[in-house]
Short mmCIF file of the C-alpha atoms (twelve columns), coordinates in Angstrom:
data_MODEL
# 
_entry.id   MODEL 
# 
loop_
_atom_site.group_PDB 
_atom_site.id 
_atom_site.type_symbol 
_atom_site.label_atom_id 
_atom_site.label_alt_id 
_atom_site.label_comp_id 
_atom_site.label_asym_id 
_atom_site.label_seq_id 
_atom_site.Cartn_x 
_atom_site.Cartn_y 
_atom_site.Cartn_z 
_atom_site.pdbx_PDB_model_num 
ATOM 1   C CA . MET A 1   98.710  -21.963 79.454  1 
ATOM 2   C CA . ARG A 2   96.433  -18.905 79.446  1 
ATOM 3   C CA . ILE A 3   97.690  -15.428 78.545  1 
ATOM 4   C CA . ALA A 4   95.708  -12.307 79.417  1 
ATOM 5   C CA . VAL A 5   95.868  -9.282  77.133  1 
ATOM 6   C CA . ASP A 6   94.881  -5.849  78.441  1 
ATOM 7   C CA . ALA A 7   92.818  -5.005  75.370  1 
ATOM 8   C CA . MET A 8   92.114  -1.399  76.399  1 
ATOM 9   C CA . GLY A 9   95.750  -0.392  76.979  1 
ATOM 10  C CA . GLY A 10  97.852  1.417   74.364  1 
ATOM 11  C CA . ASP A 11  97.531  4.138   71.766  1 
ATOM 12  C CA . PHE A 12  95.790  1.848   69.266  1 
ATOM 13  C CA . ALA A 13  93.565  -0.095  71.642  1 
ATOM 14  C CA . PRO A 14  91.398  -2.072  71.426  1 
ATOM 15  C CA . GLU A 15  91.900  -2.847  67.711  1 
ATOM 16  C CA . ALA A 16  95.635  -3.506  68.108  1 
ATOM 17  C CA . ALA A 17  95.027  -5.918  70.988  1 
ATOM 18  C CA . VAL A 18  92.451  -7.883  69.013  1 
ATOM 19  C CA . ASP A 19  94.672  -8.031  65.930  1 
ATOM 20  C CA . GLY A 20  97.616  -9.036  68.106  1 
ATOM 21  C CA . ALA A 21  95.694  -11.857 69.755  1 
ATOM 22  C CA . LEU A 22  94.453  -13.131 66.394  1 
ATOM 23  C CA . GLY A 23  97.969  -12.973 64.967  1 
ATOM 24  C CA . ALA A 24  99.578  -14.690 67.953  1 
ATOM 25  C CA . GLU A 25  96.975  -17.440 68.068  1 
ATOM 26  C CA . LEU A 26  98.431  -18.959 64.919  1 
ATOM 27  C CA . GLN A 27  101.893 -19.272 66.515  1 
ATOM 28  C CA . CYS A 28  101.129 -19.672 70.215  1 
ATOM 29  C CA . ARG A 29  99.529  -22.747 71.756  1 
ATOM 30  C CA . ALA A 30  98.231  -20.767 74.712  1 
ATOM 31  C CA . GLU A 31  94.626  -19.813 75.330  1 
ATOM 32  C CA . LEU A 32  94.354  -16.058 74.774  1 
ATOM 33  C CA . VAL A 33  91.989  -13.928 76.839  1 
ATOM 34  C CA . LEU A 34  91.139  -10.316 75.981  1 
ATOM 35  C CA . PHE A 35  90.212  -8.149  78.964  1 
ATOM 36  C CA . GLY A 36  88.157  -5.082  78.086  1 
ATOM 37  C CA . HIS A 37  84.742  -3.765  77.111  1 
ATOM 38  C CA . GLU A 38  82.983  -6.905  75.904  1 
ATOM 39  C CA . GLY A 39  80.700  -5.143  73.409  1 
ATOM 40  C CA . ARG A 40  83.561  -3.363  71.642  1 
ATOM 41  C CA . LEU A 41  85.791  -6.428  71.581  1 
ATOM 42  C CA . VAL A 42  83.098  -8.754  70.240  1 
ATOM 43  C CA . GLU A 43  82.238  -6.191  67.564  1 
ATOM 44  C CA . ILE A 44  85.863  -5.989  66.414  1 
ATOM 45  C CA . LEU A 45  86.210  -9.770  66.422  1 
ATOM 46  C CA . GLU A 46  83.080  -10.088 64.297  1 
ATOM 47  C CA . ARG A 47  84.323  -7.374  61.954  1 
ATOM 48  C CA . ARG A 48  87.555  -9.321  61.515  1 
ATOM 49  C CA . ALA A 49  85.405  -12.371 60.683  1 
ATOM 50  C CA . ALA A 50  87.385  -14.198 63.314  1 
ATOM 51  C CA . THR A 51  86.700  -17.868 63.825  1 
ATOM 52  C CA . SER A 52  89.279  -18.035 66.582  1 
ATOM 53  C CA . ARG A 53  89.102  -19.368 70.114  1 
ATOM 54  C CA . VAL A 54  90.150  -16.029 71.626  1 
ATOM 55  C CA . GLN A 55  88.109  -15.433 74.764  1 
ATOM 56  C CA . VAL A 56  86.743  -12.151 76.103  1 
ATOM 57  C CA . VAL A 57  86.388  -11.107 79.749  1 
ATOM 58  C CA . HIS A 58  84.254  -8.033  80.354  1 
ATOM 59  C CA . ALA A 59  86.088  -5.176  82.083  1 
ATOM 60  C CA . PRO A 60  84.146  -1.948  81.475  1 
ATOM 61  C CA . GLU A 61  86.685  0.579   82.763  1 
ATOM 62  C CA . THR A 62  89.921  1.824   81.206  1 
ATOM 63  C CA . ILE A 63  93.021  3.395   82.748  1 
ATOM 64  C CA . GLY A 64  94.194  6.214   80.495  1 
ATOM 65  C CA . MET A 65  97.809  6.760   79.518  1 
ATOM 66  C CA . GLY A 66  97.930  10.039  81.420  1 
ATOM 67  C CA . GLU A 67  96.251  8.936   84.652  1 
ATOM 68  C CA . ALA A 68  98.053  8.818   88.004  1 
ATOM 69  C CA . ALA A 69  98.698  5.118   88.524  1 
ATOM 70  C CA . PRO A 70  98.128  4.649   92.287  1 
ATOM 71  C CA . VAL A 71  94.831  6.555   92.182  1 
ATOM 72  C CA . ALA A 72  93.659  4.800   89.013  1 
ATOM 73  C CA . ILE A 73  94.144  1.239   90.241  1 
ATOM 74  C CA . ARG A 74  92.361  2.059   93.513  1 
ATOM 75  C CA . ARG A 75  89.395  3.798   91.925  1 
ATOM 76  C CA . LYS A 76  88.951  1.695   88.807  1 
ATOM 77  C CA . LYS A 77  88.512  -1.809  90.181  1 
ATOM 78  C CA . GLU A 78  86.902  -2.972  86.932  1 
ATOM 79  C CA . ALA A 79  89.581  -1.569  84.610  1 
ATOM 80  C CA . SER A 80  90.884  -4.075  82.065  1 
ATOM 81  C CA . LEU A 81  94.412  -3.952  83.488  1 
ATOM 82  C CA . VAL A 82  93.253  -4.371  87.093  1 
ATOM 83  C CA . VAL A 83  90.931  -7.287  86.327  1 
ATOM 84  C CA . ALA A 84  93.689  -9.019  84.334  1 
ATOM 85  C CA . MET A 85  96.185  -8.578  87.195  1 
ATOM 86  C CA . ARG A 86  93.682  -9.949  89.702  1 
ATOM 87  C CA . CYS A 87  93.238  -13.031 87.526  1 
ATOM 88  C CA . LEU A 88  97.037  -13.409 87.326  1 
ATOM 89  C CA . ALA A 89  97.298  -13.221 91.114  1 
ATOM 90  C CA . GLU A 90  94.517  -15.805 91.496  1 
ATOM 91  C CA . GLY A 91  96.154  -18.138 88.989  1 
ATOM 92  C CA . SER A 92  93.334  -18.223 86.434  1 
ATOM 93  C CA . VAL A 93  95.792  -16.830 83.846  1 
ATOM 94  C CA . ASP A 94  99.542  -17.411 83.595  1 
ATOM 95  C CA . ALA A 95  100.694 -14.063 82.187  1 
ATOM 96  C CA . VAL A 96  99.531  -10.518 81.487  1 
ATOM 97  C CA . VAL A 97  100.495 -8.479  78.423  1 
ATOM 98  C CA . SER A 98  99.712  -4.758  78.315  1 
ATOM 99  C CA . ALA A 99  100.662 -1.765  76.174  1 
ATOM 100 C CA . GLY A 100 98.896  0.593   78.541  1 
ATOM 101 C CA . ASN A 101 100.000 3.099   81.161  1 
ATOM 102 C CA . SER A 102 103.359 1.647   82.271  1 
ATOM 103 C CA . ALA A 103 103.173 3.205   85.737  1 
ATOM 104 C CA . ALA A 104 99.756  1.605   86.206  1 
ATOM 105 C CA . ILE A 105 101.086 -1.766  85.010  1 
ATOM 106 C CA . VAL A 106 103.876 -1.597  87.585  1 
ATOM 107 C CA . ALA A 107 101.534 -0.448  90.366  1 
ATOM 108 C CA . ALA A 108 98.933  -3.125  89.611  1 
ATOM 109 C CA . ALA A 109 101.576 -5.862  89.393  1 
ATOM 110 C CA . ARG A 110 103.053 -4.830  92.743  1 
ATOM 111 C CA . HIS A 111 99.664  -4.545  94.436  1 
ATOM 112 C CA . TYR A 112 97.952  -7.690  93.123  1 
ATOM 113 C CA . VAL A 113 100.756 -10.069 92.135  1 
ATOM 114 C CA . GLY A 114 103.498 -9.016  94.555  1 
ATOM 115 C CA . LEU A 115 107.268 -8.796  94.380  1 
ATOM 116 C CA . VAL A 116 109.939 -11.370 95.077  1 
ATOM 117 C CA . GLN A 117 111.253 -11.474 98.620  1 
ATOM 118 C CA . ALA A 118 113.173 -8.399  99.853  1 
ATOM 119 C CA . LEU A 119 112.720 -6.478  96.573  1 
ATOM 120 C CA . ARG A 120 111.652 -2.854  96.790  1 
ATOM 121 C CA . ARG A 121 110.752 -2.180  93.146  1 
ATOM 122 C CA . PRO A 122 110.535 -4.181  89.926  1 
ATOM 123 C CA . ALA A 123 112.378 -3.240  86.719  1 
ATOM 124 C CA . MET A 124 111.713 -3.456  82.997  1 
ATOM 125 C CA . ALA A 125 114.423 -5.204  80.995  1 
ATOM 126 C CA . VAL A 126 115.200 -4.597  77.310  1 
ATOM 127 C CA . ALA A 127 118.009 -6.061  75.195  1 
ATOM 128 C CA . LEU A 128 119.998 -3.522  73.156  1 
ATOM 129 C CA . PRO A 129 122.109 -4.703  70.211  1 
ATOM 130 C CA . THR A 130 125.896 -4.711  70.278  1 
ATOM 131 C CA . PRO A 131 128.337 -5.908  67.608  1 
ATOM 132 C CA . GLU A 132 128.913 -9.037  69.706  1 
ATOM 133 C CA . GLY A 133 125.310 -9.751  70.668  1 
ATOM 134 C CA . SER A 134 123.268 -7.685  73.092  1 
ATOM 135 C CA . VAL A 135 123.342 -5.904  76.435  1 
ATOM 136 C CA . LEU A 136 120.436 -6.015  78.884  1 
ATOM 137 C CA . LEU A 137 119.219 -2.557  79.920  1 
ATOM 138 C CA . ALA A 138 117.445 -2.371  83.287  1 
ATOM 139 C CA . ASP A 139 115.515 -0.368  84.297  1 
ATOM 140 C CA . ALA A 140 113.965 0.639   80.947  1 
ATOM 141 C CA . GLY A 141 110.993 2.512   82.346  1 
ATOM 142 C CA . ALA A 142 109.340 0.948   85.393  1 
ATOM 143 C CA . ASN A 143 110.525 3.591   87.893  1 
ATOM 144 C CA . ALA A 144 111.293 7.163   86.904  1 
ATOM 145 C CA . ALA A 145 113.330 7.749   90.070  1 
ATOM 146 C CA . ALA A 146 115.524 5.290   91.960  1 
ATOM 147 C CA . ASP A 147 117.610 5.386   95.123  1 
ATOM 148 C CA . ALA A 148 120.807 3.439   95.739  1 
ATOM 149 C CA . VAL A 149 119.056 0.264   96.885  1 
ATOM 150 C CA . ASN A 150 116.712 0.305   93.876  1 
ATOM 151 C CA . LEU A 151 119.694 0.571   91.506  1 
ATOM 152 C CA . ALA A 152 121.701 -2.116  93.295  1 
ATOM 153 C CA . GLN A 153 118.732 -4.500  93.438  1 
ATOM 154 C CA . CYS A 154 118.075 -3.825  89.758  1 
ATOM 155 C CA . ALA A 155 121.588 -5.147  89.118  1 
ATOM 156 C CA . GLY A 156 120.621 -8.267  91.060  1 
ATOM 157 C CA . LEU A 157 117.483 -8.749  88.962  1 
ATOM 158 C CA . ALA A 158 119.441 -8.340  85.712  1 
ATOM 159 C CA . ASN A 159 122.065 -10.790 86.950  1 
ATOM 160 C CA . PHE A 160 119.549 -13.532 87.690  1 
ATOM 161 C CA . PHE A 161 117.476 -12.895 84.570  1 
ATOM 162 C CA . LEU A 162 120.567 -13.490 82.435  1 
ATOM 163 C CA . LYS A 163 121.487 -16.487 84.564  1 
ATOM 164 C CA . VAL A 164 118.072 -18.078 84.005  1 
ATOM 165 C CA . THR A 165 117.550 -17.121 80.348  1 
ATOM 166 C CA . GLU A 166 121.089 -17.086 78.926  1 
ATOM 167 C CA . ASP A 167 122.940 -19.486 81.257  1 
ATOM 168 C CA . GLU A 168 125.289 -16.654 82.213  1 
ATOM 169 C CA . THR A 169 126.842 -17.810 85.483  1 
ATOM 170 C CA . ARG A 170 128.461 -14.442 86.314  1 
ATOM 171 C CA . PRO A 171 127.279 -11.769 83.873  1 
ATOM 172 C CA . ARG A 172 129.226 -8.521  83.952  1 
ATOM 173 C CA . VAL A 173 127.073 -5.684  85.278  1 
ATOM 174 C CA . GLY A 174 127.828 -1.988  84.821  1 
ATOM 175 C CA . LEU A 175 126.253 1.105   86.355  1 
ATOM 176 C CA . LEU A 176 125.327 3.680   83.700  1 
ATOM 177 C CA . ASN A 177 126.986 6.975   84.565  1 
ATOM 178 C CA . ILE A 178 128.613 10.086  83.094  1 
ATOM 179 C CA . GLY A 179 132.105 8.929   84.009  1 
ATOM 180 C CA . HIS A 180 134.087 5.933   85.254  1 
ATOM 181 C CA . GLU A 181 135.146 7.452   88.571  1 
ATOM 182 C CA . PRO A 182 133.251 6.409   91.742  1 
ATOM 183 C CA . ILE A 183 132.604 10.070  92.631  1 
ATOM 184 C CA . LYS A 184 130.714 10.767  89.391  1 
ATOM 185 C CA . GLY A 185 126.930 10.951  89.169  1 
ATOM 186 C CA . THR A 186 124.183 11.633  91.670  1 
ATOM 187 C CA . LYS A 187 124.357 10.657  95.341  1 
ATOM 188 C CA . ALA A 188 122.127 7.672   94.613  1 
ATOM 189 C CA . ILE A 189 124.467 6.447   91.857  1 
ATOM 190 C CA . GLN A 190 127.549 6.987   94.024  1 
ATOM 191 C CA . ARG A 191 126.038 4.986   96.887  1 
ATOM 192 C CA . ALA A 192 124.834 2.282   94.476  1 
ATOM 193 C CA . PHE A 193 128.418 2.055   93.200  1 
ATOM 194 C CA . SER A 194 129.590 1.464   96.770  1 
ATOM 195 C CA . LEU A 195 126.909 -1.180  97.423  1 
ATOM 196 C CA . LEU A 196 127.635 -3.039  94.196  1 
ATOM 197 C CA . THR A 197 131.388 -2.927  94.755  1 
ATOM 198 C CA . ARG A 198 130.918 -4.769  98.064  1 
ATOM 199 C CA . SER A 199 128.329 -7.196  96.648  1 
ATOM 200 C CA . ARG A 200 128.839 -10.721 95.281  1 
ATOM 201 C CA . LEU A 201 127.720 -9.619  91.811  1 
ATOM 202 C CA . HIS A 202 130.244 -9.359  88.973  1 
ATOM 203 C CA . PHE A 203 130.194 -5.553  89.068  1 
ATOM 204 C CA . VAL A 204 132.644 -3.941  86.640  1 
ATOM 205 C CA . GLY A 205 132.042 -0.335  87.742  1 
ATOM 206 C CA . ASN A 206 130.582 2.692   86.007  1 
ATOM 207 C CA . ILE A 207 129.876 2.511   82.278  1 
ATOM 208 C CA . GLU A 208 129.495 5.607   80.122  1 
ATOM 209 C CA . PRO A 209 126.725 5.528   77.478  1 
ATOM 210 C CA . GLN A 210 129.128 4.978   74.582  1 
ATOM 211 C CA . GLY A 211 130.495 1.957   76.436  1 
ATOM 212 C CA . LEU A 212 127.145 0.173   76.335  1 
ATOM 213 C CA . PHE A 213 127.886 -1.183  72.875  1 
ATOM 214 C CA . ALA A 214 131.558 -2.026  73.357  1 
ATOM 215 C CA . GLY A 215 131.058 -5.588  74.590  1 
ATOM 216 C CA . GLN A 216 132.344 -4.781  78.092  1 
ATOM 217 C CA . ILE A 217 129.197 -5.844  79.953  1 
ATOM 218 C CA . GLU A 218 126.173 -8.114  79.711  1 
ATOM 219 C CA . ALA A 219 123.858 -5.810  81.714  1 
ATOM 220 C CA . ALA A 220 123.618 -2.056  82.300  1 
ATOM 221 C CA . VAL A 221 121.764 -0.568  85.274  1 
ATOM 222 C CA . CYS A 222 120.096 2.844   85.505  1 
ATOM 223 C CA . ASP A 223 116.884 4.429   86.748  1 
ATOM 224 C CA . GLY A 224 113.781 4.093   84.606  1 
ATOM 225 C CA . PHE A 225 113.781 7.713   83.454  1 
ATOM 226 C CA . VAL A 226 117.287 7.493   82.005  1 
ATOM 227 C CA . GLY A 227 116.638 4.006   80.643  1 
ATOM 228 C CA . ASN A 228 113.422 4.963   78.890  1 
ATOM 229 C CA . VAL A 229 114.953 8.108   77.382  1 
ATOM 230 C CA . LEU A 230 117.950 6.085   76.205  1 
ATOM 231 C CA . LEU A 231 115.679 3.468   74.654  1 
ATOM 232 C CA . LYS A 232 113.610 6.029   72.758  1 
ATOM 233 C CA . VAL A 233 116.681 7.932   71.578  1 
ATOM 234 C CA . PHE A 234 118.064 4.627   70.308  1 
ATOM 235 C CA . GLU A 235 114.814 3.897   68.452  1 
ATOM 236 C CA . GLY A 236 114.758 7.317   66.796  1 
ATOM 237 C CA . LEU A 237 118.470 7.430   66.065  1 
ATOM 238 C CA . SER A 238 118.525 4.103   64.226  1 
ATOM 239 C CA . GLU A 239 115.811 5.288   61.831  1 
ATOM 240 C CA . THR A 240 117.363 8.747   61.429  1 
ATOM 241 C CA . TYR A 241 120.802 7.266   60.771  1 
ATOM 242 C CA . LEU A 242 119.442 5.223   57.876  1 
ATOM 243 C CA . LYS A 243 117.805 8.286   56.315  1 
ATOM 244 C CA . LEU A 244 121.020 10.271  56.640  1 
ATOM 245 C CA . LEU A 245 123.044 7.520   54.986  1 
ATOM 246 C CA . GLU A 246 120.569 7.166   52.138  1 
ATOM 247 C CA . PHE A 247 120.532 10.929  51.629  1 
ATOM 248 C CA . GLN A 248 124.325 11.083  51.350  1 
ATOM 249 C CA . LEU A 249 124.607 8.156   48.940  1 
ATOM 250 C CA . ASP A 250 124.878 8.961   45.239  1 
ATOM 251 C CA . PRO A 251 121.387 8.470   43.694  1 
ATOM 252 C CA . GLY A 252 122.976 6.294   41.062  1 
ATOM 253 C CA . LEU A 253 124.264 3.790   43.610  1 
ATOM 254 C CA . THR A 254 121.122 1.707   43.608  1 
ATOM 255 C CA . GLU A 255 122.912 -1.460  44.730  1 
ATOM 256 C CA . ALA A 256 124.389 0.311   47.761  1 
ATOM 257 C CA . ARG A 257 120.993 1.732   48.670  1 
ATOM 258 C CA . THR A 258 119.391 -1.701  48.347  1 
ATOM 259 C CA . ALA A 259 122.099 -3.353  50.470  1 
ATOM 260 C CA . LEU A 260 121.767 -0.637  53.106  1 
ATOM 261 C CA . ARG A 261 118.003 -1.046  53.231  1 
ATOM 262 C CA . GLU A 262 118.271 -4.830  53.502  1 
ATOM 263 C CA . ALA A 263 120.798 -4.572  56.340  1 
ATOM 264 C CA . PHE A 264 118.581 -2.116  58.200  1 
ATOM 265 C CA . ASP A 265 115.522 -4.318  57.664  1 
ATOM 266 C CA . ARG A 266 117.397 -7.250  59.236  1 
ATOM 267 C CA . PHE A 267 118.275 -5.021  62.171  1 
ATOM 268 C CA . GLN A 268 114.664 -3.856  62.495  1 
ATOM 269 C CA . ARG A 269 113.319 -7.418  62.463  1 
ATOM 270 C CA . ARG A 270 115.453 -8.225  65.470  1 
ATOM 271 C CA . TYR A 271 115.510 -5.075  67.578  1 
ATOM 272 C CA . HIS A 272 112.648 -2.736  66.630  1 
ATOM 273 C CA . HIS A 273 109.979 -2.510  69.325  1 
ATOM 274 C CA . GLU A 274 107.472 -4.052  66.904  1 
ATOM 275 C CA . ALA A 275 109.640 -7.154  66.594  1 
ATOM 276 C CA . VAL A 276 110.766 -7.282  70.222  1 
ATOM 277 C CA . GLY A 277 107.142 -7.100  71.348  1 
ATOM 278 C CA . GLY A 278 107.514 -6.284  75.007  1 
ATOM 279 C CA . ALA A 279 109.762 -6.041  78.033  1 
ATOM 280 C CA . PRO A 280 109.475 -8.451  80.964  1 
ATOM 281 C CA . LEU A 281 108.775 -6.765  84.292  1 
ATOM 282 C CA . LEU A 282 111.494 -8.330  86.429  1 
ATOM 283 C CA . GLY A 283 110.898 -8.888  90.121  1 
ATOM 284 C CA . VAL A 284 107.188 -9.704  90.139  1 
ATOM 285 C CA . ARG A 285 106.143 -13.221 91.096  1 
ATOM 286 C CA . ARG A 286 104.255 -14.014 87.882  1 
ATOM 287 C CA . THR A 287 104.835 -13.213 84.211  1 
ATOM 288 C CA . VAL A 288 104.090 -9.630  83.191  1 
ATOM 289 C CA . VAL A 289 105.160 -8.221  79.814  1 
ATOM 290 C CA . VAL A 290 105.044 -4.472  79.116  1 
ATOM 291 C CA . ALA A 291 104.573 -3.558  75.455  1 
ATOM 292 C CA . HIS A 292 105.332 -0.195  73.853  1 
ATOM 293 C CA . GLY A 293 102.466 2.318   74.093  1 
ATOM 294 C CA . ARG A 294 102.565 2.694   70.300  1 
ATOM 295 C CA . SER A 295 102.234 -1.048  69.744  1 
ATOM 296 C CA . THR A 296 100.352 -2.185  66.656  1 
ATOM 297 C CA . GLY A 297 98.749  -5.586  66.274  1 
ATOM 298 C CA . SER A 298 102.066 -7.042  65.126  1 
ATOM 299 C CA . ALA A 299 103.853 -5.766  68.255  1 
ATOM 300 C CA . ILE A 300 101.121 -7.089  70.547  1 
ATOM 301 C CA . ALA A 301 101.355 -10.481 68.841  1 
ATOM 302 C CA . ASN A 302 105.096 -10.566 69.461  1 
ATOM 303 C CA . ALA A 303 104.604 -9.480  73.075  1 
ATOM 304 C CA . ILE A 304 102.198 -12.398 73.541  1 
ATOM 305 C CA . LEU A 305 104.816 -14.764 72.108  1 
ATOM 306 C CA . VAL A 306 107.408 -13.328 74.527  1 
ATOM 307 C CA . ALA A 307 105.025 -13.939 77.430  1 
ATOM 308 C CA . GLY A 308 104.354 -17.478 76.210  1 
ATOM 309 C CA . ASN A 309 108.075 -18.281 76.093  1 
ATOM 310 C CA . LEU A 310 108.616 -16.859 79.573  1 
ATOM 311 C CA . VAL A 311 105.773 -18.946 80.986  1 
ATOM 312 C CA . ARG A 312 106.898 -22.071 79.150  1 
ATOM 313 C CA . ASP A 313 110.442 -21.742 80.530  1 
ATOM 314 C CA . ARG A 314 109.187 -20.792 84.032  1 
ATOM 315 C CA . VAL A 315 111.521 -17.791 83.968  1 
ATOM 316 C CA . PHE A 316 109.733 -15.748 86.628  1 
ATOM 317 C CA . GLU A 317 109.240 -18.706 88.957  1 
ATOM 318 C CA . ARG A 318 112.882 -19.777 88.577  1 
ATOM 319 C CA . MET A 319 114.081 -16.224 89.240  1 
ATOM 320 C CA . ASP A 320 111.933 -16.099 92.363  1 
ATOM 321 C CA . GLU A 321 113.437 -19.388 93.583  1 
ATOM 322 C CA . GLU A 322 117.022 -18.396 92.731  1 
ATOM 323 C CA . LEU A 323 116.745 -14.978 94.354  1 
ATOM 324 C CA . GLU A 324 115.230 -16.394 97.529  1 
ATOM 325 C CA . GLN A 325 117.940 -19.049 97.833  1 
ATOM 326 C CA . ASP A 326 120.763 -16.620 97.033  1 
ATOM 327 C CA . GLY A 327 119.639 -13.790 99.318  1 
ATOM 328 C CA . ILE A 328 121.419 -11.084 97.311  1 
ATOM 329 C CA . LEU A 329 118.492 -8.646  97.462  1 
ATOM 330 C CA . SER A 330 118.325 -8.905  101.264 1 
ATOM 331 C CA . GLU A 331 122.075 -8.415  101.505 1 
ATOM 332 C CA . LEU A 332 121.929 -5.231  99.450  1 
ATOM 333 C CA . ARG A 333 119.167 -3.810  101.664 1 
ATOM 334 C CA . HIS A 334 121.106 -4.797  104.786 1 
ATOM 335 C CA . ASP A 335 124.331 -3.217  103.497 1 
ATOM 336 C CA . ASN A 336 122.515 -0.006  102.692 1 
ATOM 337 C CA . ALA A 337 120.890 0.114   106.151 1 
ATOM 338 C CA . PHE A 338 124.314 -0.464  107.731 1 
ATOM 339 C CA . TYR A 339 125.790 2.336   105.598 1 
ATOM 340 C CA . MET A 340 123.016 4.714   106.633 1 
ATOM 341 C CA . LEU A 341 123.489 3.847   110.300 1 
ATOM 342 C CA . GLU A 342 127.240 4.440   110.111 1 
ATOM 343 C CA . HIS A 343 126.613 7.699   108.285 1 
ATOM 344 C CA . LEU A 344 124.229 8.879   111.010 1 
ATOM 345 C CA . LYS A 345 126.675 7.848   113.730 1 
ATOM 346 C CA . SER A 346 129.400 9.804   111.978 1 
ATOM 347 C CA . LYS A 347 127.241 12.921  111.774 1 
ATOM 348 C CA . TRP A 348 126.170 12.537  115.410 1 
ATOM 349 C CA . GLY A 349 129.777 12.148  116.482 1 
ATOM 350 C CA . LEU A 350 130.825 15.300  114.642 1 
ATOM 351 C CA . ARG A 351 128.072 17.277  116.306 1 
ATOM 352 C CA . HIS A 352 128.634 15.992  119.815 1 
ATOM 353 C CA . GLY A 353 132.310 15.152  119.846 1 
# 
């Protein structure tokens, strides 16, 4: 197994990528390959006095966090992310981990690696904690905007990811919305509701944000803008909530403060982005893991371990096989096309009746 790390992607690159690879090497049996400016990477490795087997592949260009993704991957053929994705497509590596420009990661994965059959767009998946376990949030940031088919297919991706990774035969899927009624939300959400209601998925209807943590569903679907905002609000709120609780506790209650801190630390070790490492990019044909842009070496190391587990369990390959055999993504596209045709016929009939 060989895992590629986009060493030039992220706020703390390339140091964080090097530290992450060195940290993961102790726990991961995979060969780790850093893609980036060879001179800088070798210098950092030497500075760390590393006697590791981490390899370096020279990729002199870098895609910045603020660059337009489609333009960047076309113009910067020797960017670390692009070279890593090409190697993934060719099969010389088994996975790519990057904390770089998420739009560029998605664009490069689509262009070089490709999507599963009938899928329009991939989706990032992140597990959020609930009192009873967790709920899978998709999309968590791959696509800022989504139409009805994108949302419905995202539900299909979440369904099969949970089926492959958690042995959930019929996970309950909800559509994140501002109300339970089918008429609530944007036109895209309303049409996605209609598509999912007619689908073979275990669709339970619209879920309001507060319902995410009530144990009513195993997966929640939304566009990447809403999902990413929700994820970052959750990250900030958990830390703020602890500070508020500590502030309100009597200074003399040292035991209560200690217990509160220990409970929060346990929570952080399981769900903080540093511990989670990265989000799998569902719907691409090979393993791609998207790490947080603020990832430190510890987070990169955990993202590498996530990628290693996904490759070991053949999660992406099994999803590809299951989705192709099931045909749910094609059905959702067909149903939407049929809906659009009927809608146009209805409008034409009103005009010419």
